[in-house]
Short mmCIF file of C-alpha atoms in Angstrom, two decimals:
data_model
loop_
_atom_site.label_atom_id
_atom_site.label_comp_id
_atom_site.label_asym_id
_atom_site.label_seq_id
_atom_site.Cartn_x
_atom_site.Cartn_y
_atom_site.Cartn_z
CA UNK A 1 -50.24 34.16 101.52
CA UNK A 2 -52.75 34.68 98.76
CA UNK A 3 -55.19 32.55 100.04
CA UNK A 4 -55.04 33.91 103.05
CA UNK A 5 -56.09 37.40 101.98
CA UNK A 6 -58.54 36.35 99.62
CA UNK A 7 -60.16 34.12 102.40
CA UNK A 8 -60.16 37.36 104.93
CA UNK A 9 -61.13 39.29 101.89
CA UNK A 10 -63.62 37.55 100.06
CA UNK A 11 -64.53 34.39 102.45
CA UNK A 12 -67.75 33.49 104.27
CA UNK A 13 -67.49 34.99 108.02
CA UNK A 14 -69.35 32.40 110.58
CA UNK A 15 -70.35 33.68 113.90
CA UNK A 16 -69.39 31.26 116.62
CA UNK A 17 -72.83 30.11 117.65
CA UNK A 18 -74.04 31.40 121.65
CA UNK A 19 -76.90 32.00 123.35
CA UNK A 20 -77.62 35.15 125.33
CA UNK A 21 -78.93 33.92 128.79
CA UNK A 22 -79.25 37.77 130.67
CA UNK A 23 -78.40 41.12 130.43
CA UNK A 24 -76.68 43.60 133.41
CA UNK A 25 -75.71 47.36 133.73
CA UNK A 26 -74.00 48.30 136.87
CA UNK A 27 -72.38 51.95 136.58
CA UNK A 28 -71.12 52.14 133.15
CA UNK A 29 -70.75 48.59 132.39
CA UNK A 30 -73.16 46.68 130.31
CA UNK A 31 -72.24 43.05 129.79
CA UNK A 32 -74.12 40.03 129.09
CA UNK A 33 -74.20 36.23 129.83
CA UNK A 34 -74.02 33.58 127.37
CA UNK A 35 -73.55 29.87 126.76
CA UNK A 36 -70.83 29.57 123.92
CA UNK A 37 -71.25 26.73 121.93
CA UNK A 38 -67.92 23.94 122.39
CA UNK A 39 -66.29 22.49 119.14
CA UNK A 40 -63.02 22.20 117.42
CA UNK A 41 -60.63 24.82 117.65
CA UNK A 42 -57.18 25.82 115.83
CA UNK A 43 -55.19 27.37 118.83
CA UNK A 44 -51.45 28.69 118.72
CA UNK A 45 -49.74 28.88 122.62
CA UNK A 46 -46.96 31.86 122.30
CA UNK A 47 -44.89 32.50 126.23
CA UNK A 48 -42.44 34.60 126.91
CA UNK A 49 -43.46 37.67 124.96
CA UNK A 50 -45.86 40.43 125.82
CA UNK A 51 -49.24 40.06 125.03
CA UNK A 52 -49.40 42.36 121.83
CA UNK A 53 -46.39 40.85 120.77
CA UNK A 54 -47.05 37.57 121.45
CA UNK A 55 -50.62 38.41 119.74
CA UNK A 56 -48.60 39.83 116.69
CA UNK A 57 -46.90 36.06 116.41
CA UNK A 58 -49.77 34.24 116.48
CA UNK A 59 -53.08 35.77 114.63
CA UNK A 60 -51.00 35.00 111.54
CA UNK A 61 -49.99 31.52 111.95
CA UNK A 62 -54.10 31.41 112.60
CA UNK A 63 -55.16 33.17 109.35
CA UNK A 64 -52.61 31.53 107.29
CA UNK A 65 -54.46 28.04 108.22
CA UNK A 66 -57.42 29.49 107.45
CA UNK A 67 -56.64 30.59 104.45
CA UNK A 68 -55.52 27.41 103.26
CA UNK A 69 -51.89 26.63 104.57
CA UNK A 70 -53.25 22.91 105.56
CA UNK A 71 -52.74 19.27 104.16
CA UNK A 72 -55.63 19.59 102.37
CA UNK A 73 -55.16 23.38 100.91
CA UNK A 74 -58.26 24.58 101.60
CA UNK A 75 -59.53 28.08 102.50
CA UNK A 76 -61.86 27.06 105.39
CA UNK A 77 -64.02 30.84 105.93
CA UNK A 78 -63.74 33.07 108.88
CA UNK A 79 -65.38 32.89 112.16
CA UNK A 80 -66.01 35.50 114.43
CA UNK A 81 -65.12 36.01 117.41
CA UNK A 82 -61.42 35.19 117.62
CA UNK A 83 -60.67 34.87 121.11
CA UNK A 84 -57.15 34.23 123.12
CA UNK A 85 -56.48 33.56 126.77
CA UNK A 86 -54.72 35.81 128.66
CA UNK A 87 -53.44 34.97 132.58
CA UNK A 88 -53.28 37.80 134.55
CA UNK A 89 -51.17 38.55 137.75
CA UNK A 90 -51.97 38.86 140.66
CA UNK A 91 -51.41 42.33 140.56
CA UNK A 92 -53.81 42.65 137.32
CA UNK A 93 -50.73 43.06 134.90
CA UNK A 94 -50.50 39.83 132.25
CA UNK A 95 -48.09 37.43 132.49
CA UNK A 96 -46.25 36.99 129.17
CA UNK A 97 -49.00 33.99 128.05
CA UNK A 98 -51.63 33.91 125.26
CA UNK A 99 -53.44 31.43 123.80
CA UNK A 100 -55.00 32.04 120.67
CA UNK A 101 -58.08 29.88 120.10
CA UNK A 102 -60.12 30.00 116.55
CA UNK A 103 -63.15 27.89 116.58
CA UNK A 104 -62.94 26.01 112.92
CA UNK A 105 -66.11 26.60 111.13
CA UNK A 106 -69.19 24.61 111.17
CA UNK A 107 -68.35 22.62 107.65
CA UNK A 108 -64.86 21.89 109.03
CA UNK A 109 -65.54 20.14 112.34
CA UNK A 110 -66.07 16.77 111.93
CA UNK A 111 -62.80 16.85 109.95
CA UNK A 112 -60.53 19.86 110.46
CA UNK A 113 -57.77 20.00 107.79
CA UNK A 114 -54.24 18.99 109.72
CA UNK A 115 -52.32 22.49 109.86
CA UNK A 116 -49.27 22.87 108.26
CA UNK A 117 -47.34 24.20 110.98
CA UNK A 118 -46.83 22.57 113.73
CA UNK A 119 -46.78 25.16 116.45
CA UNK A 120 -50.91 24.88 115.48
CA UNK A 121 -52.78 22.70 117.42
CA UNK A 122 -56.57 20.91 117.17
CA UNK A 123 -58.16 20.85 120.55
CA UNK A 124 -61.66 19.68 121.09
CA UNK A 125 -63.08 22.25 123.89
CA UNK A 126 -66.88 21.84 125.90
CA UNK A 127 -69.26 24.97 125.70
CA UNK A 128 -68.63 27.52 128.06
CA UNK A 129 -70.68 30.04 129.75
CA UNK A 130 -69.05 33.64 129.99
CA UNK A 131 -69.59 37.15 130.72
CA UNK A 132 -69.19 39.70 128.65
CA UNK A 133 -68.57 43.78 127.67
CA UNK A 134 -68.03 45.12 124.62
CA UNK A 135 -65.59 48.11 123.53
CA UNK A 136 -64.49 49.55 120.24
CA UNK A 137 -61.63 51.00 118.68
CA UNK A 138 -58.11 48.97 117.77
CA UNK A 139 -57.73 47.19 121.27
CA UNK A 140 -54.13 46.55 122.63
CA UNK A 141 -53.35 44.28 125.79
CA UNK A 142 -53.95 47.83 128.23
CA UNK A 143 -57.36 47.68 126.73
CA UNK A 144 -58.67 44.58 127.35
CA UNK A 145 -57.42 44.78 131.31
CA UNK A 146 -58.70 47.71 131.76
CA UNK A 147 -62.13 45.96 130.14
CA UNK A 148 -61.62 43.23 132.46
CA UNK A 149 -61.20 45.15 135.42
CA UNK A 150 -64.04 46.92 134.65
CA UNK A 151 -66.51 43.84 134.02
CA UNK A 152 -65.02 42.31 137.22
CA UNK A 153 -66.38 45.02 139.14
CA UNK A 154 -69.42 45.43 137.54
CA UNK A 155 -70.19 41.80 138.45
CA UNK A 156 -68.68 41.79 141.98
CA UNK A 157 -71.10 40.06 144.37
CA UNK A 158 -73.79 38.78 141.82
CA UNK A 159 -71.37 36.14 139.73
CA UNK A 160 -68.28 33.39 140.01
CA UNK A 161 -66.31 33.25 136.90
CA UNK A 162 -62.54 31.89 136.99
CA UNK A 163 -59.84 34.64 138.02
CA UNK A 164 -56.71 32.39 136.53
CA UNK A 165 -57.70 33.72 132.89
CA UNK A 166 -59.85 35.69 130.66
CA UNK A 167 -60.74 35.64 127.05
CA UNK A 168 -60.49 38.65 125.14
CA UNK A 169 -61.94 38.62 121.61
CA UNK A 170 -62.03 40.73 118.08
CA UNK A 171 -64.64 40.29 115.55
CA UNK A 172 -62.77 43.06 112.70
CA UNK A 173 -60.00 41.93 110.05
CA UNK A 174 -57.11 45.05 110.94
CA UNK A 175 -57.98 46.70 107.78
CA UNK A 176 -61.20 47.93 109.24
CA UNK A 177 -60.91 51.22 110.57
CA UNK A 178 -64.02 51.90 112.33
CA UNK A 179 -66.75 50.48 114.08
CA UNK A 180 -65.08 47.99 115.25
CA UNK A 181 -66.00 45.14 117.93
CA UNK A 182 -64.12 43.83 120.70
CA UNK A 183 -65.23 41.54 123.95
CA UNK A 184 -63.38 40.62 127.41
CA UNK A 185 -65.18 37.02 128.45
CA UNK A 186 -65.04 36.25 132.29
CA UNK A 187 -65.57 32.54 132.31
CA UNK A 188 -68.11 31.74 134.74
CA UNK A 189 -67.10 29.40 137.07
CA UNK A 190 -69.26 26.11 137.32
CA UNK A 191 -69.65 26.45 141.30
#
């Protein structure tokens, strides 16, 4: 547990490397479109539960990793964004799903350390291409759909992105109380 707040405390933050490809406004919305670099992630799968709950089970089994609770002990640095999947309905509400996926940081990916617990999980994942809007405040599940419903809008007509899921994402350890930066990612779709 120490090492994990010393890590979030006192450890390098790494920005998950993208490029911005184009900017949009439509109405209210401004969002861009990037190509997210692929790599190694640490991801934690948590069903059944609602998404803040489910979100409240797995961010920790993530930053205890991180902060060292691996086979080889180490405190690996934070990067930024953290994202996790949601899967929404097809009424918009979110199915009890989330993936949380941390990409492991730059030093760490030819050889991630092997998590402790098991429920974590390496997966190698390709470079994606995504839209995105940007918010502030401490976002909750409500947030992020309404976000997403926004950004789907906002792009309706002028881009394909995958409607089974959508990535919502939190640069800002809790303790920060303002200024803080949140994302919804539409996945474009590779039609």
């Amino acid at each position: 547990m120490l090492g994990m707040i010393r890590n979030s405390l006192f450890g390098s933050v790494e920005t998950w490397p993208w490029q911005v490809l184009s900017k949009g406004d439509k109405g209210d919305v401004s969002y861009e479109e990037r190509a997210c670099e692929g790599g190694k992630f640490a991801t934690v799968e948590v069903t059944d539960k609602p998404v803040d709950e489910a979100l409240r089970e797995a961010m920790p089994k993530v930053m205890k990793y991180v902060g060292g609770s691996n086979d080889k002990g180490l405190g690996m640095g934070m990067t930024v964004p953290i994202s996790f999947a949601v899967f929404p309905s097809d009424d918009g509400d979110l199915q009890k799903k989330l993936k949380v996926w941390f990409r492991i940081p730059n030093k760490f990916q030819s050889d991630p350390p092997a998590p402790s617990d098991n429920s974590i999980k390496i997966e190698d994942r390709e470079g994606i291409t995504v839209y995105s809007t940007q918010f502030g405040g401490y976002a909750k599940a409500a947030d992020y759909a309404a976000q997403a419903a926004q950004l789907r809008s906002a792009l309706e007509g002028t881009a394909t992105y995958q409607t089974d899921f959508y990535f919502c994402t939190g640069y800002d350890p809790p303790m920060k109380p303002y200024g803080r930066r949140n994302e919804v990612w539409l996945v474009k779709s590779s039609e």
